[in-house]
mmCIF file of C-alpha atoms in Angstrom:
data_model
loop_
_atom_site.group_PDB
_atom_site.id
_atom_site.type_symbol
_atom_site.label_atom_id
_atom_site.label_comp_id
_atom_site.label_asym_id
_atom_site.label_seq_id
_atom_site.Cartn_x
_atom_site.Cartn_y
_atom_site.Cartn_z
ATOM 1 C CA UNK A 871 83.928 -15.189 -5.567
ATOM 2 C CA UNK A 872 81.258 -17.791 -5.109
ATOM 3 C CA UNK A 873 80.209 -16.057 -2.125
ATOM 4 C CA UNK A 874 79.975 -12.532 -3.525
ATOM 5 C CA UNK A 875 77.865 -14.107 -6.056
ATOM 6 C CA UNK A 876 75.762 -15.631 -3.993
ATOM 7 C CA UNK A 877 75.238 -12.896 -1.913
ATOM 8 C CA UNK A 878 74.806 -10.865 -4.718
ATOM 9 C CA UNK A 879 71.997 -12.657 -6.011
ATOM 10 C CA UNK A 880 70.061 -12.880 -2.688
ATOM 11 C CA UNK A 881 69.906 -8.780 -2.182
ATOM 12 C CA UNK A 882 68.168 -8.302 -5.623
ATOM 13 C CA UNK A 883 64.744 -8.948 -4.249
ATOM 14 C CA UNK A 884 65.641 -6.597 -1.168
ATOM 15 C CA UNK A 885 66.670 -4.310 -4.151
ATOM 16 C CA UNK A 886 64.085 -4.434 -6.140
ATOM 17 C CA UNK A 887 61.426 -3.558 -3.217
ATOM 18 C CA UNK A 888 63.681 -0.931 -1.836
ATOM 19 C CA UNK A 889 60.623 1.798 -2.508
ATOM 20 C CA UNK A 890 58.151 -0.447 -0.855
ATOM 21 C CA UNK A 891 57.539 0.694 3.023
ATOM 22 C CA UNK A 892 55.268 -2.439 5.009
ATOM 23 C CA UNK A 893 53.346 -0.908 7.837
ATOM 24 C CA UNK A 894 50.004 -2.166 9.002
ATOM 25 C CA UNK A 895 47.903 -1.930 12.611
ATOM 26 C CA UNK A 896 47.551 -5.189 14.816
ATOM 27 C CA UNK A 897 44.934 -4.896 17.584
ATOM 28 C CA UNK A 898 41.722 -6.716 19.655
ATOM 29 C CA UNK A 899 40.119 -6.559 22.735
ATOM 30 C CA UNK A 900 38.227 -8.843 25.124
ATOM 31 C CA UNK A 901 34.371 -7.488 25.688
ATOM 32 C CA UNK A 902 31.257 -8.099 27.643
ATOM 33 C CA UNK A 903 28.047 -6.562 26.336
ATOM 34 C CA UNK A 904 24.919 -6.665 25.557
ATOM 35 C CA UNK A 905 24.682 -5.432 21.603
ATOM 36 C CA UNK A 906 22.787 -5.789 18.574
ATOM 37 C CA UNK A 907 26.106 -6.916 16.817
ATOM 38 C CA UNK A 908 27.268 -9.660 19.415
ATOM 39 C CA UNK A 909 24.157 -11.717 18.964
ATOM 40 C CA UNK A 910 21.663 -11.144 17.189
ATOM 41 C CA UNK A 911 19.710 -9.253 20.111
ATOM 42 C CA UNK A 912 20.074 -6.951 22.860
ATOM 43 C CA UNK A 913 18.631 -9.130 25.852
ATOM 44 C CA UNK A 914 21.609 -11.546 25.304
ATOM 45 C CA UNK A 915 25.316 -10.354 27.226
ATOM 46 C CA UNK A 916 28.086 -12.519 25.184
ATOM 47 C CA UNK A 917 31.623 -12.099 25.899
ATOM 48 C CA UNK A 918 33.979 -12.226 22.832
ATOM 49 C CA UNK A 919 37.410 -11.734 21.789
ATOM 50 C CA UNK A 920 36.780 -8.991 18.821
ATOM 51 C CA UNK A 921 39.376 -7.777 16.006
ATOM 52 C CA UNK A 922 38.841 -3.941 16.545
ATOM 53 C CA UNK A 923 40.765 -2.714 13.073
ATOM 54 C CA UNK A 924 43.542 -4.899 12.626
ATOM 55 C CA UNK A 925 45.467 -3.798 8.866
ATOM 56 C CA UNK A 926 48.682 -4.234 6.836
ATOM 57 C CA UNK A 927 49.405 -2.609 3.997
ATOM 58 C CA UNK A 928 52.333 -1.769 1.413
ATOM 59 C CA UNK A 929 53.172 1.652 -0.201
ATOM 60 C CA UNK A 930 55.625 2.913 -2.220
ATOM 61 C CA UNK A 931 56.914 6.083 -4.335
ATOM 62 C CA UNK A 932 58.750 6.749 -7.516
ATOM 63 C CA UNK A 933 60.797 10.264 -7.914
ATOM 64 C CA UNK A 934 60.077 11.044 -11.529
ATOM 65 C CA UNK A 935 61.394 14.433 -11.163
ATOM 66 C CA UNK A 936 60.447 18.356 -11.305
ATOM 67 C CA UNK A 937 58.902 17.671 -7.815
ATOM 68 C CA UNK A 938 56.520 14.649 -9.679
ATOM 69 C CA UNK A 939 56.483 11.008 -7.668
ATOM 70 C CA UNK A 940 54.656 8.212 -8.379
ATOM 71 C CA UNK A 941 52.598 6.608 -5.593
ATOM 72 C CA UNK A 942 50.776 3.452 -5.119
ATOM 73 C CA UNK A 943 49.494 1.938 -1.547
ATOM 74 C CA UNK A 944 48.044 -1.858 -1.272
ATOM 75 C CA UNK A 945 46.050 -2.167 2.039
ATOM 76 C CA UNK A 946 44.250 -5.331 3.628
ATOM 77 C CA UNK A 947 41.781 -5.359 6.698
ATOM 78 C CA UNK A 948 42.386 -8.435 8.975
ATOM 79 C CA UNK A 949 40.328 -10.738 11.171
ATOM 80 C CA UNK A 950 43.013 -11.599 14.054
ATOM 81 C CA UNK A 951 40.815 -13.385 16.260
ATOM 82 C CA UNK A 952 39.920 -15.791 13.431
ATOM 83 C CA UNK A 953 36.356 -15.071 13.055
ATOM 84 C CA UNK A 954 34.909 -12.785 9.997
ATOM 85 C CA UNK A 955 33.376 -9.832 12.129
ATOM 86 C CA UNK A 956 31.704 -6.587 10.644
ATOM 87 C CA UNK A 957 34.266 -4.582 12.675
ATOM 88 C CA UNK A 958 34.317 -1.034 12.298
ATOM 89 C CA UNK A 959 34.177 -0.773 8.474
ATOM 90 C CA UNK A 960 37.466 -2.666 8.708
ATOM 91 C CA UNK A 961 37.545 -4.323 5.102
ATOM 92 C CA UNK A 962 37.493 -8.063 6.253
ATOM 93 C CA UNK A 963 37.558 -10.092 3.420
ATOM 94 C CA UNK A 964 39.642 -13.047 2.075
ATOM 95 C CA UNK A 965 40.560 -11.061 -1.285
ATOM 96 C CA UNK A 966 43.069 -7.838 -1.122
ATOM 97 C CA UNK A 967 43.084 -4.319 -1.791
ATOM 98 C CA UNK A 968 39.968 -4.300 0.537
ATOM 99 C CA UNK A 969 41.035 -0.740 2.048
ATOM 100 C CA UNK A 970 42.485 1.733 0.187
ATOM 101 C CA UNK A 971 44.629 1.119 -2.828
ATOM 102 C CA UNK A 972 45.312 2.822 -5.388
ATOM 103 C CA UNK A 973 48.098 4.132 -7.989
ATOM 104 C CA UNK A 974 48.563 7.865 -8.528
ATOM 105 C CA UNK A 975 50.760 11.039 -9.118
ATOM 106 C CA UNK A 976 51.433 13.307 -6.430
ATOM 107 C CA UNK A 977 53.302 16.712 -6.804
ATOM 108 C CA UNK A 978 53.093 20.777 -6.392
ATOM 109 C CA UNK A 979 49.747 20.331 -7.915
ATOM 110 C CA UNK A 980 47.917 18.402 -5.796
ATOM 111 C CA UNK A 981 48.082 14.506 -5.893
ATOM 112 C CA UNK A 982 45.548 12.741 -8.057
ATOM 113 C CA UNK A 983 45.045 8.667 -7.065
ATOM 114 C CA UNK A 984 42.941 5.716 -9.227
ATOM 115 C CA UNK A 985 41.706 2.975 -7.442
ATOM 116 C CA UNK A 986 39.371 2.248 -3.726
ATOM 117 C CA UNK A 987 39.475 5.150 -2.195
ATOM 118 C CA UNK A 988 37.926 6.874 1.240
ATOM 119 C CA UNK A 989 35.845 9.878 1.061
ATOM 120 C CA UNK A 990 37.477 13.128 2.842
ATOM 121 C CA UNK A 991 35.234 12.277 5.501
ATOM 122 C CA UNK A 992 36.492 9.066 5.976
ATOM 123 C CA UNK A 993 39.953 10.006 5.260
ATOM 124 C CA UNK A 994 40.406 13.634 6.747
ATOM 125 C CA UNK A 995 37.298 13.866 9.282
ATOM 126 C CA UNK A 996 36.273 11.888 12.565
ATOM 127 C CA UNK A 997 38.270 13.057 14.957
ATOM 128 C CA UNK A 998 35.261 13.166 16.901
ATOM 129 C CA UNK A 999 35.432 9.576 17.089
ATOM 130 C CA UNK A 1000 38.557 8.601 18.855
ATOM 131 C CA UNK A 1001 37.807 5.380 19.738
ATOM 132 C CA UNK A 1002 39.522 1.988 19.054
ATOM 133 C CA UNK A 1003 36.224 -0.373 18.611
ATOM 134 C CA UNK A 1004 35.229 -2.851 16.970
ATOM 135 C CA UNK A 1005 31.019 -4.367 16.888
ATOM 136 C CA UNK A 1006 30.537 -3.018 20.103
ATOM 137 C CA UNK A 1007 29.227 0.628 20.912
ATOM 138 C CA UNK A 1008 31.988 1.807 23.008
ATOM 139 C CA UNK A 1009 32.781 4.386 19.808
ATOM 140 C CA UNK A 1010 30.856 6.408 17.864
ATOM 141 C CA UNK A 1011 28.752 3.837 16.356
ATOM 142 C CA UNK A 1012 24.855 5.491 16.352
ATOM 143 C CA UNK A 1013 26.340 8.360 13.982
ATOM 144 C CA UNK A 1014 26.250 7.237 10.166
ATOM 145 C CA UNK A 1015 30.011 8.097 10.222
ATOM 146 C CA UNK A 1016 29.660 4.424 10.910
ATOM 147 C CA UNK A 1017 28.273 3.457 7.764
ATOM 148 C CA UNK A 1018 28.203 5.926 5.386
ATOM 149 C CA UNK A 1019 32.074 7.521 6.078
ATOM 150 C CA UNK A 1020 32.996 4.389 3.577
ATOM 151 C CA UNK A 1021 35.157 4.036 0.512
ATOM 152 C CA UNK A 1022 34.389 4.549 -3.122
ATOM 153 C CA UNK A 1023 35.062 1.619 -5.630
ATOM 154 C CA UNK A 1024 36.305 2.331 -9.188
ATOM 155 C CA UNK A 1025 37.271 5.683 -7.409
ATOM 156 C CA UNK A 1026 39.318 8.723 -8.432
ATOM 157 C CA UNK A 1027 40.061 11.297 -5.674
ATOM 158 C CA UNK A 1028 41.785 14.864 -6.234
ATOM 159 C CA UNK A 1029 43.756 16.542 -2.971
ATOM 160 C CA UNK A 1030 44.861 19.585 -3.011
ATOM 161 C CA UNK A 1031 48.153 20.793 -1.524
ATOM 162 C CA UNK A 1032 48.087 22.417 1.921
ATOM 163 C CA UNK A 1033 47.438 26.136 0.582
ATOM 164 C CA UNK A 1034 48.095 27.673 4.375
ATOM 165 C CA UNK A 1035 46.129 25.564 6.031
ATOM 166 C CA UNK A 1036 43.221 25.075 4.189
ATOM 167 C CA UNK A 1037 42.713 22.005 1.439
ATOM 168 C CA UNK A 1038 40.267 20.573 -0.454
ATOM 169 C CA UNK A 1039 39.172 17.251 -2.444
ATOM 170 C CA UNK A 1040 37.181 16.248 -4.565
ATOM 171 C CA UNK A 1041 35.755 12.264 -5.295
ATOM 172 C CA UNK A 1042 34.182 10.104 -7.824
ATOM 173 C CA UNK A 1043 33.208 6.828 -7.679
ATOM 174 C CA UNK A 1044 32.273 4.768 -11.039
ATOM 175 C CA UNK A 1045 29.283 3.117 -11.486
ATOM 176 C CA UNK A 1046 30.524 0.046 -13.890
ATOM 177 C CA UNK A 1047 27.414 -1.933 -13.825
ATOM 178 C CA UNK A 1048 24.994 0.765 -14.981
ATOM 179 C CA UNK A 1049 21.917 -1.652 -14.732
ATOM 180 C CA UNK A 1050 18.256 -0.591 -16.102
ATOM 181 C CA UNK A 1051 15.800 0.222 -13.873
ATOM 182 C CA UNK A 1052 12.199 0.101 -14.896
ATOM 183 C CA UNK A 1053 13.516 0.449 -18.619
ATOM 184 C CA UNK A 1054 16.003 3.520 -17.997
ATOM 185 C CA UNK A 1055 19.576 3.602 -17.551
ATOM 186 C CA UNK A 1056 20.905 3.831 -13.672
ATOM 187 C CA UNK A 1057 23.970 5.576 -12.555
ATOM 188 C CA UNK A 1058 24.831 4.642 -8.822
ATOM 189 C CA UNK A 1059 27.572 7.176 -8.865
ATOM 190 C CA UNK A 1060 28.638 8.357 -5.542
ATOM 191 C CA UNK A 1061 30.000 12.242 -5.292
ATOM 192 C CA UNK A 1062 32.533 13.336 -2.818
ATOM 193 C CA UNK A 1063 33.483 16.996 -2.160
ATOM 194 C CA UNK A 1064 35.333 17.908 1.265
ATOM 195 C CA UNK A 1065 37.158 20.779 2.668
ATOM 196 C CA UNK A 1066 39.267 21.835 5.751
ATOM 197 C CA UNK A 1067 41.261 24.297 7.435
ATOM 198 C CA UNK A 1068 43.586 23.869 10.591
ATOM 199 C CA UNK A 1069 45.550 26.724 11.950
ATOM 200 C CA UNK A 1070 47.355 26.577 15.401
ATOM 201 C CA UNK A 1071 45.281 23.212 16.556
ATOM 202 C CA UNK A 1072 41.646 24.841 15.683
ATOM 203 C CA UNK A 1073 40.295 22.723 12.942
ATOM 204 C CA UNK A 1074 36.879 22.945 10.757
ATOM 205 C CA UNK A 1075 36.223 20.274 8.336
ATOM 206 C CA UNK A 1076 32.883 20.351 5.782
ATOM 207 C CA UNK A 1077 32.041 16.628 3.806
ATOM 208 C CA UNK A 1078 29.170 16.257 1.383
ATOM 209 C CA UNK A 1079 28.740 12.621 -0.391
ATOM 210 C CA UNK A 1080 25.910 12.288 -3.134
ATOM 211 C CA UNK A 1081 24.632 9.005 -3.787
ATOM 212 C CA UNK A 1082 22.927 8.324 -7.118
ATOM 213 C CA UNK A 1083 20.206 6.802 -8.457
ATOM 214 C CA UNK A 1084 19.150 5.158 -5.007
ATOM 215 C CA UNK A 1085 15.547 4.626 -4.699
ATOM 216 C CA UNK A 1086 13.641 1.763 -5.985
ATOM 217 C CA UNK A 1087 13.120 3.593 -9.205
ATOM 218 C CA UNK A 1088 16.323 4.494 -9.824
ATOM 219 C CA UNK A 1089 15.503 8.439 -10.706
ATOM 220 C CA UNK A 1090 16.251 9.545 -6.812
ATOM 221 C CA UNK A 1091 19.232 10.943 -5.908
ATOM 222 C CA UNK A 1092 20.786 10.474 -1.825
ATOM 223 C CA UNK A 1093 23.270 12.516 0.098
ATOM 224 C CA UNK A 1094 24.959 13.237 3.324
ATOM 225 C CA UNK A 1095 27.470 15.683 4.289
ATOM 226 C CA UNK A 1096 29.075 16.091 7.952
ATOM 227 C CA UNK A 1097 30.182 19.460 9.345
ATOM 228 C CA UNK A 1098 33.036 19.224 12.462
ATOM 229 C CA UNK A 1099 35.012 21.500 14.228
ATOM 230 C CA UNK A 1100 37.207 21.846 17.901
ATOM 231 C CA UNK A 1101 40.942 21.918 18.679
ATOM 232 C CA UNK A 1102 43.822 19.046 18.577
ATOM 233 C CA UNK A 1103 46.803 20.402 20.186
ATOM 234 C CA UNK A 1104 48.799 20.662 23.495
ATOM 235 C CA UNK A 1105 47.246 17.534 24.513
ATOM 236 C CA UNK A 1106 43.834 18.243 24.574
ATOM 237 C CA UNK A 1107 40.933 17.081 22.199
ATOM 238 C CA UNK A 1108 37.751 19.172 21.998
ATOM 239 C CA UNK A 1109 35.841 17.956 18.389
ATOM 240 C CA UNK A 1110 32.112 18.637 17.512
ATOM 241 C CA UNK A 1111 30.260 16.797 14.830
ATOM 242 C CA UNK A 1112 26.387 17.534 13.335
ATOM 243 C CA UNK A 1113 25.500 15.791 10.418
ATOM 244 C CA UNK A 1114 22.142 15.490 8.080
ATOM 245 C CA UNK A 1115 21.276 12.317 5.642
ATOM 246 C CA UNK A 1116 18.543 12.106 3.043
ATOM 247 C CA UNK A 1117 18.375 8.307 2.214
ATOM 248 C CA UNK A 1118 15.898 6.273 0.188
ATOM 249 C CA UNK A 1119 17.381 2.427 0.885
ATOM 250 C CA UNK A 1120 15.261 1.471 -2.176
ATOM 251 C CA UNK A 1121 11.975 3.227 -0.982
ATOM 252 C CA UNK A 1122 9.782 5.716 -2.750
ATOM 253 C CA UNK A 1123 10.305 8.317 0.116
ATOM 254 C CA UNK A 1124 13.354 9.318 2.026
ATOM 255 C CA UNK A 1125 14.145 9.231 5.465
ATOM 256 C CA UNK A 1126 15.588 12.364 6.436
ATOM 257 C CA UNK A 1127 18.095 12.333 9.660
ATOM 258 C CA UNK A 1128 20.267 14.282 11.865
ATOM 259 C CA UNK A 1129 22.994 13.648 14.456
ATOM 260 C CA UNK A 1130 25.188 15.313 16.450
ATOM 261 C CA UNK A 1131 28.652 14.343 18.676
ATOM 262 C CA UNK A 1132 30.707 15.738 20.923
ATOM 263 C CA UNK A 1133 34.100 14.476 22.264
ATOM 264 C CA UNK A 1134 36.759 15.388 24.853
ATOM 265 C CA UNK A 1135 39.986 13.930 25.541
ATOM 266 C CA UNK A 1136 43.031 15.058 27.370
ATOM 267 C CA UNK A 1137 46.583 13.584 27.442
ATOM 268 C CA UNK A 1138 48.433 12.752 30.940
ATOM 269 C CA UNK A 1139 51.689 11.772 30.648
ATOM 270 C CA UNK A 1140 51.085 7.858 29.158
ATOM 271 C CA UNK A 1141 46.989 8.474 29.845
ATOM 272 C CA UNK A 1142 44.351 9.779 27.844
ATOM 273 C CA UNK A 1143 41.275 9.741 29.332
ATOM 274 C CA UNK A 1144 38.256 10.598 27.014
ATOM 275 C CA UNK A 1145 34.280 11.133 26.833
ATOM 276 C CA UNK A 1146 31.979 11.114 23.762
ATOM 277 C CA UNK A 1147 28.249 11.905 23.889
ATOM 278 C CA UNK A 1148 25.829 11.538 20.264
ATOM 279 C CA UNK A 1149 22.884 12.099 19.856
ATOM 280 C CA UNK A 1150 20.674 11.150 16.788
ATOM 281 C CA UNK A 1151 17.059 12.653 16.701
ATOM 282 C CA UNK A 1152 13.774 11.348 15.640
ATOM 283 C CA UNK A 1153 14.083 10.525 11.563
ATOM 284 C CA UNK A 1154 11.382 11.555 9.456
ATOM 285 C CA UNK A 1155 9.911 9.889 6.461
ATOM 286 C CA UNK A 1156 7.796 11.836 4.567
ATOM 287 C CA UNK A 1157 7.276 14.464 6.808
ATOM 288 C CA UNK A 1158 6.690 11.661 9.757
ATOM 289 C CA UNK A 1159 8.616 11.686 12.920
ATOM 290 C CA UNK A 1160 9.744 8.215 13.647
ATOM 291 C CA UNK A 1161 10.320 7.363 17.475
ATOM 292 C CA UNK A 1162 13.749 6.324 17.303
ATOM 293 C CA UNK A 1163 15.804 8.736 18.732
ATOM 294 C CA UNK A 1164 18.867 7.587 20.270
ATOM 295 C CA UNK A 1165 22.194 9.020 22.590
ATOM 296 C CA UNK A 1166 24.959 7.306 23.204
ATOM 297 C CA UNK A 1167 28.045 7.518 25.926
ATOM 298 C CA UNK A 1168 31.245 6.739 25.845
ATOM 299 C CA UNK A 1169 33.953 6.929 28.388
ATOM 300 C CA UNK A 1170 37.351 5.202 28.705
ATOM 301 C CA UNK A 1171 41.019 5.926 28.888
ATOM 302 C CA UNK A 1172 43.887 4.845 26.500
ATOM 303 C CA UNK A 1173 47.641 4.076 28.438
ATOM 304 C CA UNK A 1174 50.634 4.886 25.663
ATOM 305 C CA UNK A 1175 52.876 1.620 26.524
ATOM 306 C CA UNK A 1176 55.238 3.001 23.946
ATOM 307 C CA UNK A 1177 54.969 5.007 20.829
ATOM 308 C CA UNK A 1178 53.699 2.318 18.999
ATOM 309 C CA UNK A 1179 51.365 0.426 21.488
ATOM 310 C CA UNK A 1180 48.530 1.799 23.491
ATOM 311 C CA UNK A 1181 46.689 -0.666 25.932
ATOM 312 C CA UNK A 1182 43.114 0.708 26.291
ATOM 313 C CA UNK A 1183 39.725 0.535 28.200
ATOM 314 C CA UNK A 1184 36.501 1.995 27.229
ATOM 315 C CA UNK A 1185 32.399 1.717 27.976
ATOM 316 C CA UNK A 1186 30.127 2.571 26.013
ATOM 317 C CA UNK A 1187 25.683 2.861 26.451
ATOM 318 C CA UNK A 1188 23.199 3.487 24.069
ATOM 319 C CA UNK A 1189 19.511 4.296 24.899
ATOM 320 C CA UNK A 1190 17.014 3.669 21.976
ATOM 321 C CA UNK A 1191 13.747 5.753 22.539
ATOM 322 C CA UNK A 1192 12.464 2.641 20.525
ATOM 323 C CA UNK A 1193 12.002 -1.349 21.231
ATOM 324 C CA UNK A 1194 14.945 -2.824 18.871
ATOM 325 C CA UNK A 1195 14.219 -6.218 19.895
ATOM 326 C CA UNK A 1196 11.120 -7.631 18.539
ATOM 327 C CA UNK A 1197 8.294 -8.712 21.462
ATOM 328 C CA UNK A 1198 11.198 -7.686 23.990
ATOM 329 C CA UNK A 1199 10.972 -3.944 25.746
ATOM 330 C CA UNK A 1200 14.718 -3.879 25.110
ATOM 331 C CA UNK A 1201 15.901 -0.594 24.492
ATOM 332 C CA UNK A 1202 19.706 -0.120 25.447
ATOM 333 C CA UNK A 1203 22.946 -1.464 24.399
ATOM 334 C CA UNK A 1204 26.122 -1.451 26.070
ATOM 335 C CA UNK A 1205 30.303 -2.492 25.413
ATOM 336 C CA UNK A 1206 32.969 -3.136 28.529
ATOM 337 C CA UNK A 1207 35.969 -3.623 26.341
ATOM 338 C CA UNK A 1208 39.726 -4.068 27.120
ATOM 339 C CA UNK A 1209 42.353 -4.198 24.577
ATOM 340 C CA UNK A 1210 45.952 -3.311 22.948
ATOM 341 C CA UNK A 1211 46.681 -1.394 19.861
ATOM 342 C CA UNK A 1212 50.725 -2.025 18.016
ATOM 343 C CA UNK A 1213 51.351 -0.368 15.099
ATOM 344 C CA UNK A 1214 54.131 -1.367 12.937
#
């Protein structure tokens, strides 16, 4: 009887967490380049051993009935190689709930989540950039799907259900502070609408974010939206980005850009060999051209050990039309990188 007790006792944790699923990403590469990121300045090569997304995270559901569940997700980005790194908008931090987490109600409505949450661009988008990277530029990393494909604090999203193949979201992200600026009220909102459709592999996806309140005088509003499209079936990977910004980054004017991708990837048996090219033209602030232009290439293959883990290889080379390293007439970056991917 004691032992039926005892036993008894010791599943009621295992109990109580039986709707909690762990999963999470573990993954890092070694690299040798010559990058902005690495140190500090493109005329130095550094190798490193770089954390290129490593995650865990917990999730769970609650069947309330009539088709309604409750959901809630916990997810924390991770510095494996035991350095704090930038990443690739991994979330490193040494708090939780740095990715997205949330609580929400899901059901033939739509789902509807509270918490840090990605934009649909973030989220739903990207496919264009099917890389596994990390501070180097052997990924997409001259687009501003780098920086401004992000997550929205004090965030609550809307999804749609699949309504034969097409969907849509909606976004908001709080503004809590609501400082004054130059004696009125800000709001540094941020906006999210996007919208997709996929039908027999052929996918188009639109993304528009709207940042608030973002010049120095807080009365100027930001925004940047993303158009893709291609096919993701039968083992082949065709996906086309071209994307526009308006910015101010606290100036009076804003710097107006526009970028472009393309990437192609087939699947081999275990390989997937791939190719990227982007392009980002001249930006202009008002109305003048800035030289720096930029394209970037990307080539490398990824080797399926199993379902879960993927050993992979990639290069990637950026030429600035511009010096980015002061009193230098450095203009190019580049990435070697070898690593392994294990999901979980």
């Amino acid at each position: 009887m004691k032992k039926l007790i005892a036993l008894a006792v010791a599943a009621l944790p295992m109990a109580a967490m039986a709707d909690v699923t762990l999963y999470g990403t573990i993954e890092a590469s070694i690299e040798n380049g010559k990058s902005l990121a690495y140190s500090g300045g493109a005329k130095k090569s550094t190798t490193r051993i770089d954390d290129t997304g490593s995650l865990i995270g917990f999730k769970g559901s609650e069947n309330l009935g009539n088709g309604l569940k409750a959901i809630w997700q916990v997810e924390q980005g991770l510095n494996i190689d035991g350095t704090t790194g930038a990443g690739s908008g991994n979330g490193y931090n040494n708090t939780w709930a740095t990715r997205d987490s949330f609580v929400g109600l899901t059901g033939n409505f739509g789902t509807v989540r509270l918490g840090k949450l990605s934009t649909y661009l973030n989220s739903d988008m990207e496919k264009f950039d099917a890389w596994i990277y990390g501070a180097g530029v052997n990924g997409a990393t001259v687009t501003t799907a780098n920086t401004l494909d992000g997550r929205l604090n004090n965030a609550i999203r809307y999804d749609s259900p699949n309504l034969n193949g097409f969907k849509f979201t909606a976004a908001y992200g709080f503004d809590e502070a609501r400082t004054t600026i130059n004696g009125n009220r800000s709001n540094k909102a941020v906006w999210n609408l996007g919208a997709g459709y996929e039908n027999a592999g052929y996918f188009v996806d639109a993304g528009y974010v709207a940042f608030q309140d973002t010049d120095a005088s807080g009365s100027k509003d930001g925004n940047y939206w993303r158009l893709e499209g291609g096919y993701n079936a039968n083992n082949l990977l065709v996906a086309l980005a071209y994307g526009q910004s308006k910015l101010y980054a606290g100036a009076a004017d804003a710097t107006k850009a526009k970028e472009a991708a393309l990437t192609v990837g087939y699947t081999m048996g275990a390989l997937t060999p791939k190719f990227t090219y982007a392009h980002v033209w001249d930006t202009k602030t008002n109305g003048v051209k800035a030289d720096d232009g930029i394209n970037q290439y990307v080539i490398g293959v990824d080797y399926a050990l199993s379902k879960r883990t993927t050993a992979y290889t990639s290069f990637g080379y950026v030429k600035h039309d511009n010096i980015i390293v002061a009193d230098t007439d450095e203009r190019k970056e580049r990435t070697l990188a070898v690593g392994v991917q294990h999901k979980f």
